[in-house]
Short mmCIF file of C-alpha atoms in Angstrom, two decimals:
data_model
loop_
_atom_site.label_atom_id
_atom_site.label_comp_id
_atom_site.label_asym_id
_atom_site.label_seq_id
_atom_site.Cartn_x
_atom_site.Cartn_y
_atom_site.Cartn_z
CA MET E 30 -22.48 -6.22 13.97
CA ILE E 31 -19.81 -4.84 16.27
CA LYS E 32 -20.84 -2.11 19.81
CA LYS E 33 -19.07 1.01 20.46
CA GLY E 34 -18.14 1.13 24.15
CA LYS E 35 -17.28 -2.71 24.68
CA ILE E 36 -14.81 -5.42 24.69
CA TYR E 37 -14.41 -8.50 22.52
CA LEU E 38 -12.10 -11.14 23.57
CA ALA E 39 -11.11 -13.00 20.46
CA GLY E 40 -8.84 -16.14 19.38
CA ALA E 41 -7.16 -15.87 16.35
CA GLY E 42 -6.41 -19.32 15.47
CA PRO E 43 -2.99 -21.37 14.93
CA GLY E 44 -1.68 -18.77 13.12
CA SER E 45 -3.20 -19.85 9.30
CA ILE E 46 -5.34 -16.60 8.42
CA GLY E 47 -8.11 -19.44 7.09
CA LEU E 48 -8.40 -21.01 10.68
CA GLN E 49 -9.61 -18.34 12.07
CA THR E 50 -13.29 -18.00 12.56
CA VAL E 51 -16.03 -15.98 10.86
CA ARG E 52 -17.12 -14.10 13.85
CA CYS E 53 -12.98 -13.20 14.24
CA ALA E 54 -12.68 -12.05 10.77
CA GLN E 55 -15.70 -10.18 11.06
CA LEU E 56 -14.55 -8.28 14.49
CA VAL E 57 -11.37 -7.38 13.06
CA LYS E 58 -12.59 -5.61 9.61
CA GLU E 59 -14.50 -3.57 11.91
CA ALA E 60 -13.42 -2.51 15.77
CA ASP E 61 -12.27 0.93 16.08
CA VAL E 62 -9.36 -0.62 18.47
CA ILE E 63 -7.58 -3.97 17.99
CA VAL E 64 -4.87 -4.83 20.99
CA TYR E 65 -2.79 -8.00 20.03
CA ASP E 66 -0.02 -10.09 21.00
CA ALA E 67 3.17 -11.96 18.95
CA LEU E 68 1.12 -15.39 18.13
CA VAL E 69 -1.59 -13.96 16.15
CA ASN E 70 -0.83 -14.13 12.36
CA PRO E 71 -0.05 -10.53 11.12
CA ALA E 72 -1.77 -11.39 7.92
CA ILE E 73 -5.14 -11.66 9.75
CA LEU E 74 -5.02 -7.84 10.12
CA ASP E 75 -4.34 -7.12 6.68
CA ASP E 76 -8.68 -6.45 6.53
CA ALA E 77 -8.64 -4.19 10.02
CA ASN E 78 -9.82 -0.98 9.03
CA PRO E 79 -6.61 0.95 7.86
CA GLU E 80 -8.04 3.65 10.48
CA ALA E 81 -8.17 1.57 13.34
CA GLU E 82 -5.59 2.15 16.43
CA PHE E 83 -2.97 -0.87 16.54
CA ILE E 84 -1.40 -1.11 20.16
CA TYR E 85 0.88 -4.65 20.29
CA VAL E 86 0.96 -6.05 23.85
CA GLY E 87 2.83 -8.93 22.25
CA LYS E 88 5.27 -11.53 24.84
CA ARG E 89 7.29 -14.24 24.02
CA SER E 90 9.26 -16.36 26.13
CA GLY E 91 9.15 -14.11 29.24
CA LYS E 92 10.08 -10.73 27.37
CA ILE E 93 7.05 -8.82 28.05
CA CYS E 94 6.45 -5.46 26.56
CA PHE E 95 3.35 -4.94 29.13
CA LYS E 96 2.02 -6.45 31.91
CA GLN E 97 -0.80 -8.35 32.55
CA GLN E 98 -2.57 -5.10 34.76
CA GLU E 99 -1.64 -2.44 32.00
CA ILE E 100 -2.67 -4.58 28.90
CA ASN E 101 -6.61 -4.81 31.51
CA ASN E 102 -5.86 -0.81 31.91
CA ILE E 103 -5.70 -0.70 28.04
CA LEU E 104 -9.08 -2.30 27.13
CA ILE E 105 -11.11 -0.81 29.95
CA GLU E 106 -10.04 2.84 29.42
CA LYS E 107 -10.61 2.44 25.54
CA ALA E 108 -13.85 1.17 25.72
CA GLN E 109 -14.87 3.93 28.39
CA ALA E 110 -13.22 6.22 26.15
CA GLY E 111 -16.79 5.36 23.25
CA TYR E 112 -14.98 2.94 21.03
CA SER E 113 -15.28 -0.69 20.28
CA VAL E 114 -12.38 -2.78 21.41
CA LEU E 115 -10.95 -5.86 20.02
CA ARG E 116 -8.56 -8.29 22.64
CA LEU E 117 -6.91 -10.86 19.55
CA LYS E 118 -4.77 -13.35 21.00
CA GLY E 119 -3.36 -16.52 19.31
CA GLY E 120 -4.79 -19.65 19.68
CA ASP E 121 -7.87 -19.49 21.66
CA PRO E 122 -7.78 -16.97 24.70
CA PHE E 123 -9.07 -19.50 26.84
CA VAL E 124 -6.51 -22.13 26.53
CA PHE E 125 -2.66 -20.59 27.81
CA GLY E 126 -3.88 -16.84 26.94
CA ARG E 127 -4.83 -15.71 30.26
CA GLY E 128 -8.19 -14.53 28.87
CA GLY E 129 -10.01 -15.36 31.75
CA GLU E 130 -7.74 -12.66 33.82
CA GLU E 131 -9.20 -10.11 31.50
CA MET E 132 -12.86 -11.08 31.31
CA MET E 133 -12.31 -10.51 34.78
CA ALA E 134 -10.80 -7.55 35.05
CA VAL E 135 -13.46 -6.50 31.94
CA HIS E 136 -16.40 -7.84 33.95
CA ALA E 137 -16.00 -5.74 37.20
CA SER E 138 -15.32 -2.46 35.16
CA GLY E 139 -19.11 -3.20 34.47
CA LEU E 140 -18.16 -3.01 30.94
CA GLU E 141 -19.55 -4.59 28.22
CA TYR E 142 -17.78 -7.97 26.72
CA GLU E 143 -17.60 -10.10 24.32
CA ILE E 144 -15.90 -14.17 23.90
CA VAL E 145 -14.93 -15.54 21.00
CA PRO E 146 -13.00 -18.68 21.27
CA GLY E 147 -10.83 -19.84 18.53
CA VAL E 148 -9.09 -22.84 16.90
CA THR E 149 -6.35 -24.27 19.76
CA ALA E 150 -3.17 -24.85 18.96
CA GLY E 151 -3.25 -28.06 20.83
CA VAL E 152 -5.25 -30.22 18.37
CA SER E 153 -5.23 -28.21 14.74
CA VAL E 154 -0.76 -27.37 14.99
CA PRO E 155 -0.59 -31.42 14.85
CA ALA E 156 -3.30 -32.40 13.12
CA PHE E 157 -1.34 -30.14 10.10
CA PHE E 158 0.83 -32.98 10.40
CA GLY E 159 -1.11 -35.82 10.02
CA ILE E 160 -1.37 -36.18 13.77
CA PRO E 161 -4.44 -37.03 15.67
CA VAL E 162 -5.01 -35.83 19.70
CA THR E 163 -6.73 -39.01 20.09
CA HIS E 164 -6.87 -42.33 18.35
CA ARG E 165 -8.90 -45.52 19.16
CA GLY E 166 -6.43 -47.69 20.36
CA VAL E 167 -3.13 -45.47 20.46
CA ALA E 168 -4.26 -42.45 22.79
CA THR E 169 -7.41 -42.30 24.71
CA SER E 170 -6.56 -38.48 26.19
CA VAL E 171 -4.46 -35.80 25.63
CA SER E 172 -3.99 -32.99 28.01
CA LEU E 173 -2.80 -29.54 27.67
CA ILE E 174 -0.23 -28.70 29.89
CA THR E 175 1.94 -25.27 29.64
CA GLY E 176 5.32 -25.50 29.48
CA PHE E 177 6.39 -22.42 31.28
CA SER E 178 6.28 -20.97 33.80
CA LYS E 179 6.43 -16.69 35.06
CA HIS E 180 10.11 -17.43 36.76
CA HIS E 181 10.95 -18.66 33.54
CA GLY E 182 11.53 -21.85 34.48
CA VAL E 183 8.95 -25.51 33.64
CA PRO E 184 6.25 -25.38 36.21
CA LYS E 185 6.06 -27.11 39.54
CA LEU E 186 3.53 -30.09 37.87
CA ASN E 187 2.91 -33.50 39.09
CA TRP E 188 5.23 -35.37 36.52
CA GLU E 189 4.62 -38.96 38.18
CA ALA E 190 0.86 -38.52 36.79
CA LEU E 191 1.74 -37.73 33.57
CA ALA E 192 4.24 -39.86 32.82
CA GLY E 193 1.99 -42.43 33.67
CA MET E 194 -0.52 -41.53 31.70
CA LYS E 195 -1.52 -43.39 28.11
CA GLY E 196 -2.51 -40.48 25.86
CA THR E 197 -1.29 -37.82 24.50
CA LEU E 198 1.07 -34.77 26.05
CA VAL E 199 1.02 -31.89 24.70
CA PHE E 200 3.13 -29.39 25.99
CA TYR E 201 3.29 -25.54 24.96
CA MET E 202 5.13 -22.83 25.19
CA GLY E 203 7.80 -25.34 25.96
CA THR E 204 10.42 -25.37 23.06
CA ASN E 205 13.03 -23.55 25.24
CA THR E 206 12.35 -26.25 28.39
CA ALA E 207 12.09 -29.58 26.34
CA PRO E 208 14.84 -30.97 27.67
CA ILE E 209 13.99 -30.52 31.50
CA ILE E 210 10.42 -31.89 30.65
CA THR E 211 11.65 -34.80 28.91
CA GLU E 212 14.41 -35.64 31.81
CA ASN E 213 11.75 -34.95 34.22
CA LEU E 214 9.10 -37.29 32.52
CA ILE E 215 11.78 -39.93 32.12
CA LYS E 216 13.24 -39.83 35.59
CA ALA E 217 9.03 -40.09 36.48
CA GLY E 218 8.93 -43.02 34.97
CA MET E 219 7.96 -42.61 31.72
CA ASP E 220 9.36 -45.04 28.55
CA PRO E 221 12.32 -43.80 26.97
CA ALA E 222 11.57 -44.12 23.72
CA THR E 223 8.42 -42.84 23.41
CA PRO E 224 7.89 -40.80 20.39
CA MET E 225 8.31 -36.79 20.09
CA ALA E 226 8.15 -34.14 18.17
CA ILE E 227 8.42 -30.45 18.85
CA ILE E 228 6.38 -28.53 15.93
CA SER E 229 7.58 -25.02 14.99
CA GLU E 230 5.24 -22.36 13.16
CA GLY E 231 2.60 -24.81 13.09
CA THR E 232 0.15 -24.28 10.78
CA LEU E 233 2.18 -21.51 8.68
CA PRO E 234 4.06 -22.42 4.86
CA THR E 235 7.27 -22.54 7.62
CA GLN E 236 5.93 -25.07 9.57
CA ARG E 237 8.26 -28.03 10.59
CA ILE E 238 8.75 -30.88 12.75
CA ILE E 239 11.51 -33.00 14.15
CA SER E 240 10.31 -35.80 15.65
CA ASP E 241 12.59 -38.75 17.95
CA ARG E 242 12.13 -41.06 21.01
CA LEU E 243 11.85 -39.42 24.35
CA ASP E 244 15.47 -39.50 25.59
CA ALA E 245 16.60 -38.30 22.53
CA PHE E 246 15.86 -34.25 23.70
CA THR E 247 19.66 -33.47 25.38
CA PRO E 248 20.06 -29.92 25.97
CA ASP E 249 22.76 -30.74 22.50
CA TYR E 250 20.20 -32.37 20.32
CA ALA E 251 19.10 -28.92 19.05
CA ASP E 252 18.81 -25.30 18.49
CA TYR E 253 15.68 -25.18 20.89
CA SER E 254 15.86 -21.32 20.61
CA THR E 255 15.27 -21.60 16.38
CA LEU E 256 11.64 -23.90 17.60
CA ALA E 257 9.80 -21.26 19.88
CA PRO E 258 7.22 -20.71 19.16
CA GLY E 259 6.44 -23.97 18.77
CA LEU E 260 4.66 -27.24 20.78
CA ILE E 261 5.62 -30.08 22.30
CA VAL E 262 3.78 -33.46 21.54
CA ILE E 263 3.95 -36.72 23.63
CA GLY E 264 2.94 -39.90 23.00
CA ASN E 265 2.17 -42.98 20.54
CA VAL E 266 -0.15 -40.66 17.92
CA VAL E 267 3.06 -38.87 17.27
CA ASP E 268 4.82 -41.85 14.99
CA PHE E 269 0.88 -41.16 12.56
CA HIS E 270 3.45 -38.28 10.87
CA LYS E 271 5.32 -40.85 9.12
CA ALA E 272 2.94 -41.82 7.28
CA TYR E 273 0.28 -38.82 6.96
CA GLU E 274 1.82 -36.08 7.00
CA TRP E 275 -0.24 -34.39 4.33
CA VAL E 276 0.79 -30.68 3.57
CA LYS E 277 3.59 -31.37 1.24
CA PRO E 278 6.37 -28.75 0.68
CA GLY E 279 5.17 -25.90 -2.42
CA SER E 280 7.28 -24.95 -4.76
CA LEU E 281 8.08 -21.53 -3.31
CA ALA E 282 8.64 -23.53 0.37
CA GLY E 283 11.18 -21.10 2.83
CA LYS E 284 10.12 -17.80 0.17
CA ARG E 285 9.14 -14.88 2.34
CA ILE E 286 7.18 -12.80 -0.36
CA ILE E 287 6.13 -9.43 0.17
CA VAL E 288 2.37 -8.36 -1.81
CA THR E 289 2.44 -4.50 -2.59
CA ARG E 290 -0.92 -4.53 -3.96
CA SER E 291 -4.21 -2.19 -2.46
CA TYR E 292 -6.69 -4.35 -0.05
CA ASN E 293 -9.22 -5.06 -2.76
CA GLN E 294 -7.15 -7.15 -4.73
CA SER E 295 -4.15 -8.66 -2.35
CA SER E 296 -5.36 -11.63 -1.43
CA THR E 297 -5.65 -13.22 -4.36
CA LEU E 298 -2.53 -12.47 -4.72
CA ALA E 299 -1.67 -13.61 -1.34
CA ASP E 300 -3.56 -16.65 -1.57
CA THR E 301 -2.21 -18.11 -4.70
CA LEU E 302 1.12 -17.55 -3.38
CA GLU E 303 1.05 -19.17 -0.26
CA GLY E 304 -0.53 -22.15 -2.21
CA HIS E 305 2.72 -22.78 -3.48
CA GLY E 306 4.44 -22.51 0.16
CA ALA E 307 5.31 -19.14 0.52
CA GLU E 308 5.99 -17.18 3.49
CA VAL E 309 3.53 -14.00 2.35
CA PHE E 310 3.40 -10.32 4.18
CA VAL E 311 0.83 -8.07 2.76
CA LEU E 312 1.59 -4.60 2.55
CA PRO E 313 -0.37 -2.39 0.18
CA THR E 314 0.57 1.04 -0.30
CA MET E 315 -2.12 2.72 -0.63
CA LYS E 316 -6.43 2.08 -0.25
CA VAL E 317 -8.99 3.17 -2.37
CA ALA E 318 -10.35 6.42 -1.82
CA PRO E 319 -13.77 7.24 -3.07
CA VAL E 320 -14.37 10.46 -4.70
CA THR E 321 -17.06 12.54 -3.13
CA GLU E 322 -19.75 13.85 -5.71
CA SER E 323 -18.44 15.94 -8.04
CA GLU E 324 -20.86 17.52 -11.79
CA GLU E 325 -18.41 16.01 -13.74
CA ILE E 326 -19.28 12.93 -12.15
CA THR E 327 -23.24 13.36 -12.35
CA SER E 328 -22.80 14.55 -16.03
CA ALA E 329 -20.69 11.60 -17.21
CA LEU E 330 -23.63 9.05 -14.85
CA SER E 331 -26.45 10.99 -16.76
CA ASP E 332 -25.43 10.94 -20.04
CA LEU E 333 -25.06 7.15 -20.31
CA SER E 334 -28.21 7.00 -22.77
CA ARG E 335 -25.40 8.41 -25.06
CA THR E 336 -22.48 6.77 -24.83
CA ASP E 337 -21.21 3.61 -26.47
CA TRP E 338 -18.66 1.69 -24.58
CA VAL E 339 -17.46 1.58 -21.21
CA ILE E 340 -14.07 1.18 -19.53
CA PHE E 341 -12.54 -0.57 -17.04
CA SER E 342 -8.72 -1.21 -15.70
CA SER E 343 -9.88 -2.60 -12.03
CA VAL E 344 -12.68 -4.01 -9.36
CA SER E 345 -13.03 -0.36 -7.91
CA GLY E 346 -13.05 0.95 -10.77
CA VAL E 347 -16.26 -1.58 -12.14
CA GLU E 348 -17.49 -1.24 -8.01
CA LEU E 349 -17.62 2.12 -7.89
CA PHE E 350 -19.48 2.54 -11.19
CA PHE E 351 -22.36 0.37 -10.41
CA LYS E 352 -22.74 2.11 -6.51
CA ARG E 353 -22.70 4.99 -8.30
CA LEU E 354 -26.02 4.02 -10.47
CA ARG E 355 -27.02 2.03 -7.59
CA GLU E 356 -27.46 5.73 -5.44
CA ALA E 357 -28.65 6.71 -8.70
CA LYS E 358 -31.46 4.79 -8.67
CA VAL E 359 -30.12 3.77 -11.94
CA ASP E 360 -32.50 0.89 -13.22
CA PHE E 361 -29.42 -1.58 -14.77
CA ARG E 362 -31.74 -2.52 -17.15
CA SER E 363 -31.45 0.82 -19.44
CA LEU E 364 -27.61 -0.46 -19.70
CA SER E 365 -28.43 -2.58 -22.25
CA HIS E 366 -27.17 -0.29 -25.06
CA LEU E 367 -23.66 -0.15 -23.74
CA ARG E 368 -20.46 -2.13 -24.49
CA PHE E 369 -18.24 -2.87 -21.78
CA ALA E 370 -14.63 -3.87 -21.65
CA THR E 371 -12.26 -5.11 -19.12
CA ILE E 372 -8.62 -5.01 -18.03
CA GLY E 373 -7.90 -8.46 -16.05
CA LYS E 374 -9.54 -10.90 -15.18
CA VAL E 375 -10.00 -9.79 -11.68
CA THR E 376 -11.79 -6.98 -13.48
CA THR E 377 -13.73 -9.10 -15.78
CA GLU E 378 -15.41 -11.10 -12.62
CA ALA E 379 -16.11 -8.37 -10.85
CA LEU E 380 -18.23 -6.99 -13.77
CA GLY E 381 -19.66 -10.82 -14.01
CA HIS E 382 -20.88 -9.75 -10.53
CA PHE E 383 -23.59 -7.55 -11.69
CA GLY E 384 -24.42 -9.59 -14.44
CA PHE E 385 -22.88 -8.29 -17.63
CA LEU E 386 -20.18 -9.82 -19.83
CA PRO E 387 -17.33 -7.66 -21.20
CA ASP E 388 -17.00 -7.00 -25.27
CA PHE E 389 -13.68 -6.93 -25.19
CA THR E 390 -11.10 -8.22 -23.10
CA PRO E 391 -7.20 -7.70 -24.31
CA PRO E 392 -5.24 -10.85 -23.89
CA TYR E 393 -1.94 -8.98 -21.63
CA HIS E 394 -2.30 -6.29 -18.66
CA LYS E 395 -0.87 -3.82 -21.20
CA THR E 396 -2.06 -0.45 -21.50
CA GLU E 397 -0.22 0.08 -25.66
CA HIS E 398 -1.35 -3.49 -26.42
CA PHE E 399 -4.51 -2.51 -24.91
CA ILE E 400 -5.14 0.61 -27.38
CA ARG E 401 -4.00 -1.12 -30.35
CA THR E 402 -5.99 -4.34 -29.68
CA PHE E 403 -8.93 -2.38 -29.02
CA ALA E 404 -8.93 -0.60 -32.14
CA GLU E 405 -7.89 -3.31 -34.22
CA THR E 406 -11.07 -5.72 -33.51
CA HIS E 407 -13.56 -2.86 -33.10
CA PRO E 408 -12.68 0.35 -35.14
CA GLU E 409 -15.83 1.38 -34.74
CA ILE E 410 -14.32 2.93 -32.02
CA ARG E 411 -13.13 5.97 -33.92
CA SER E 412 -16.21 7.32 -34.14
CA GLN E 413 -17.14 6.23 -31.17
CA ARG E 414 -18.48 7.97 -27.34
CA ILE E 415 -16.50 5.98 -25.01
CA LEU E 416 -16.69 6.69 -20.61
CA VAL E 417 -13.64 5.48 -18.84
CA SER E 418 -14.64 4.85 -15.47
CA GLY E 419 -11.24 4.12 -12.66
CA SER E 420 -9.05 6.44 -10.42
CA LEU E 421 -7.00 9.79 -10.88
CA LEU E 422 -4.23 7.31 -12.55
CA THR E 423 -6.45 5.90 -15.40
CA LYS E 424 -7.17 9.20 -17.46
CA ASN E 425 -3.32 9.99 -18.79
CA LEU E 426 -3.38 6.13 -19.61
CA PHE E 427 -6.41 6.39 -22.03
CA VAL E 428 -8.36 9.00 -22.67
CA GLU E 429 -5.26 11.24 -24.77
CA GLU E 430 -5.07 8.14 -27.13
CA LEU E 431 -8.02 6.58 -27.69
CA ASN E 432 -8.91 10.77 -28.14
CA ALA E 433 -5.95 10.51 -30.81
CA LEU E 434 -7.68 7.31 -33.11
CA GLY E 435 -11.04 9.56 -33.27
CA ALA E 436 -13.38 8.75 -30.67
CA GLU E 437 -15.35 10.88 -27.67
CA CYS E 438 -13.73 9.79 -24.84
CA ARG E 439 -15.09 10.98 -21.84
CA PHE E 440 -13.04 9.93 -18.53
CA VAL E 441 -15.30 9.65 -14.94
CA PRO E 442 -11.89 9.49 -11.64
CA LEU E 443 -14.36 7.38 -9.62
CA TYR E 444 -11.44 6.83 -7.14
CA ASP E 445 -7.64 7.72 -6.20
CA ASN E 446 -5.10 5.05 -4.59
CA VAL E 447 -3.37 6.89 -1.55
CA PRO E 448 -1.17 6.29 0.42
CA ILE E 449 -1.44 3.76 3.77
CA GLU E 450 -0.08 5.39 6.50
CA TYR E 451 1.25 2.01 8.94
CA TYR E 452 1.93 1.84 12.69
CA SER E 453 5.60 2.09 13.99
CA GLU E 454 5.02 -2.46 14.69
CA ARG E 455 3.82 -3.42 11.01
CA ILE E 456 6.81 -1.35 10.00
CA GLU E 457 9.67 -3.00 11.91
CA MET E 458 7.49 -6.38 11.48
CA MET E 459 8.38 -6.08 7.61
CA HIS E 460 12.16 -5.29 8.03
CA SER E 461 12.94 -7.33 10.87
CA SER E 462 14.13 -9.18 7.84
CA VAL E 463 15.18 -9.45 4.18
CA PRO E 464 12.35 -10.61 2.33
CA ASP E 465 13.20 -12.56 -0.79
CA TRP E 466 10.98 -10.71 -3.32
CA ILE E 467 8.74 -7.98 -2.78
CA LEU E 468 6.01 -7.81 -5.91
CA PHE E 469 4.87 -4.82 -7.22
CA CYS E 470 1.74 -4.99 -9.96
CA SER E 471 0.91 -1.07 -11.12
CA SER E 472 3.32 2.00 -10.78
CA SER E 473 1.07 3.35 -8.33
CA ALA E 474 2.29 0.43 -6.43
CA VAL E 475 6.32 1.75 -6.80
CA GLU E 476 5.23 5.70 -6.34
CA ASN E 477 3.76 4.69 -2.66
CA PHE E 478 5.87 1.69 -1.86
CA ALA E 479 8.71 4.93 -2.50
CA SER E 480 7.03 7.70 -0.51
CA LEU E 481 7.01 5.20 2.53
CA VAL E 482 10.45 3.92 2.33
CA GLU E 483 11.28 7.41 2.34
CA ARG E 484 8.91 8.47 5.31
CA HIS E 485 10.22 5.53 7.82
CA ASP E 486 13.89 5.51 6.40
CA LEU E 487 14.30 2.61 5.14
CA ARG E 488 16.22 2.84 1.61
CA ALA E 489 19.13 0.62 3.23
CA TRP E 490 16.84 -1.92 3.73
CA ALA E 491 14.69 -1.82 0.36
CA GLU E 492 18.40 -2.08 -1.53
CA LYS E 493 18.63 -5.48 -0.26
CA CYS E 494 15.35 -6.36 -1.64
CA LYS E 495 14.70 -7.95 -4.98
CA MET E 496 11.83 -6.53 -6.73
CA ALA E 497 9.38 -8.50 -8.64
CA SER E 498 7.38 -6.04 -11.28
CA ILE E 499 4.38 -7.23 -13.25
CA GLY E 500 5.07 -5.93 -16.67
CA PRO E 501 7.07 -2.38 -18.58
CA GLN E 502 5.38 0.01 -16.76
CA THR E 503 5.83 -0.33 -13.48
CA SER E 504 8.71 -1.84 -14.16
CA ASN E 505 9.93 1.75 -15.36
CA ALA E 506 8.42 3.67 -11.95
CA LEU E 507 10.71 0.92 -10.26
CA ARG E 508 13.79 1.50 -12.29
CA LYS E 509 12.67 5.84 -12.07
CA HIS E 510 13.29 5.38 -8.50
CA GLY E 511 16.36 3.47 -8.77
CA TYR E 512 15.42 0.40 -7.79
CA THR E 513 16.20 -2.78 -10.04
CA VAL E 514 14.07 -5.21 -11.66
CA ALA E 515 15.21 -8.21 -10.82
CA LEU E 516 12.07 -10.01 -12.83
CA GLU E 517 9.47 -9.48 -14.84
CA PRO E 518 6.85 -11.87 -16.57
CA SER E 519 7.06 -12.27 -20.41
CA LYS E 520 2.97 -11.68 -20.36
CA ALA E 521 1.75 -8.89 -17.80
CA LYS E 522 -0.87 -11.36 -15.74
CA ILE E 523 -0.99 -12.15 -12.00
CA GLU E 524 -0.80 -16.06 -12.81
CA SER E 525 2.43 -15.12 -15.20
CA LEU E 526 4.01 -13.25 -12.44
CA VAL E 527 3.07 -16.38 -10.30
CA ASP E 528 5.17 -18.82 -12.60
CA ALA E 529 7.85 -16.74 -13.18
CA LEU E 530 8.59 -16.46 -9.22
CA ILE E 531 8.62 -20.15 -9.23
CA GLU E 532 10.72 -20.78 -12.28
CA ALA E 533 13.31 -18.30 -10.38
CA SER E 534 13.76 -20.29 -7.66
CA LYS E 535 14.33 -23.31 -8.68
CA GLU E 536 17.84 -21.32 -9.66
#
C-alpha cells in the first residue's frame, strides 16, 4: 500500500526493468507524483498510473535541470499538498544518488518518508559481464568511488591508498575522466598492466564493454563521451569477462523498437523482443477505459441463461466480463452451458485464469478468418444466440457478419480504447532518435498513434520510421494515414511478427 502525503525515496536499479525491487514496482504503479532522473529506465515508468504527474529532474555529466534544493522543495510541496510522492533514482538512492541529502530535507520538514534500497550498478553491472567484484584469491575487497566532482573534474582522492589496494576499484560517473583517473593511479604506483574495463549502459540490451591495460586508456584511446552512462572497473577480476561473459547478443541486438500496444498487452511482446536483444521503448497509444453501468450491459449479462456462445477478442474483454459477473454475484457454475470462442493466445490464457477453456479458437488472428472457420466448424451457430464481449470497436468486426449468417448476435461494449496523453519529457525521449521499427498490433493503435503524432507535431519524425503491422486490417489503417507498411507477417500472430522482425534484421 502507498500512503498519501508521504515521500518514498526509491532506487530503480541499474537499468534492466527486471532488476527493480518488488517494492519499487509497487510504488511506481500507485504513486500520484513520480520525480525521476536520467538514469531511470523509461520502461519502468510504463507501469505507472497514466494519471500520475511525472516530473523529470535528471542530471547527467554535470548538466543540471534542477538544483538539489529545488528537487527537495518539489518533493516536500507535493507531499504537503496531499499526494503520494515517489522520488525515483537510478541504482540505489544512497550510493552516489544524493538520497541522504533528500532524506535529511524531508525529515526536517516533518513529513513521513520511506527509504527503498535499489540494486546498485557497481556490483550488478560487472556481473552482467561475468565479472565478480570480489573473488577468493583475487580480490578480497571492493571500493565504490565517485569519478566526478561538482567542479567538472576528478574529485580529490587518496590516490596512493587506492593504488595500493589489492581489491577492485569501481568508479561511478567517471567515463569522461577515465584518462585522468588512470594517470593518477599509475603515478601513485599502480601497475600499468592492471586490467581495466569501461562498461556502458550495463544490464540493458545495448550494454557494451571496453577492456584493456590500465595504461591503454589515454585521452586518444576512445571517445569517452559516447560511453556515458558507464562504470570503470579496475582490478584483476576484470579478466573474468573474457571467459565468463554470459549475456550474448541476441538476433535483434542493436535494434531500437517502439511497441504501441496497450498497457495490459505490451509486456509480453516487449519481453520477447528484449529477450532477442532489442532495445524496446513501450509507447501504448491507448488505455482501457471501462464502460460505466448501462442498461445494455445489465440486460445482456442477466440474459446469459438463454445465450449459447460468448466471443472474446481481447484480454480486457475477458477480464471485464467476469468482473461484471462477480460484481453481480453470479455463480460461475451457472455458466456451464455456455460455449466460449477466443481470438489470440493471450485471450485464451486470460479465459483460462477463470477456469474455462475455449470451445473454438481460430489458428490465425484475422477477423474474416475467424468468421469463416467459426461458421465452418460450428454450423449450428446460424440459429444460436451469441454474445460478443469487447471494446466499442469490436461491434463492427463481428456482429453484422454473424447476423448475416443467421445467428442472433448481441454486442456488449464493456470498455473503450482511449488515447493516452503523455508528458512532454516522454515525447521528447521517444523522438530523440529514429527507431528501427514501430510495431502496431491493431487498427485502433494506429488511429491513436496518428492522433498522437498530430497533437505533438511528430509527422516528420514518424515518416522516417519503418512501420511493422500484425495483419491486413492494421496495415490498411496505416496506409489510410499515409504510412508505408514495411513489414507484415504471413500469419497475424505476435510470434509471427517477432519472427518476421528477426528475418528482416538479417538483411
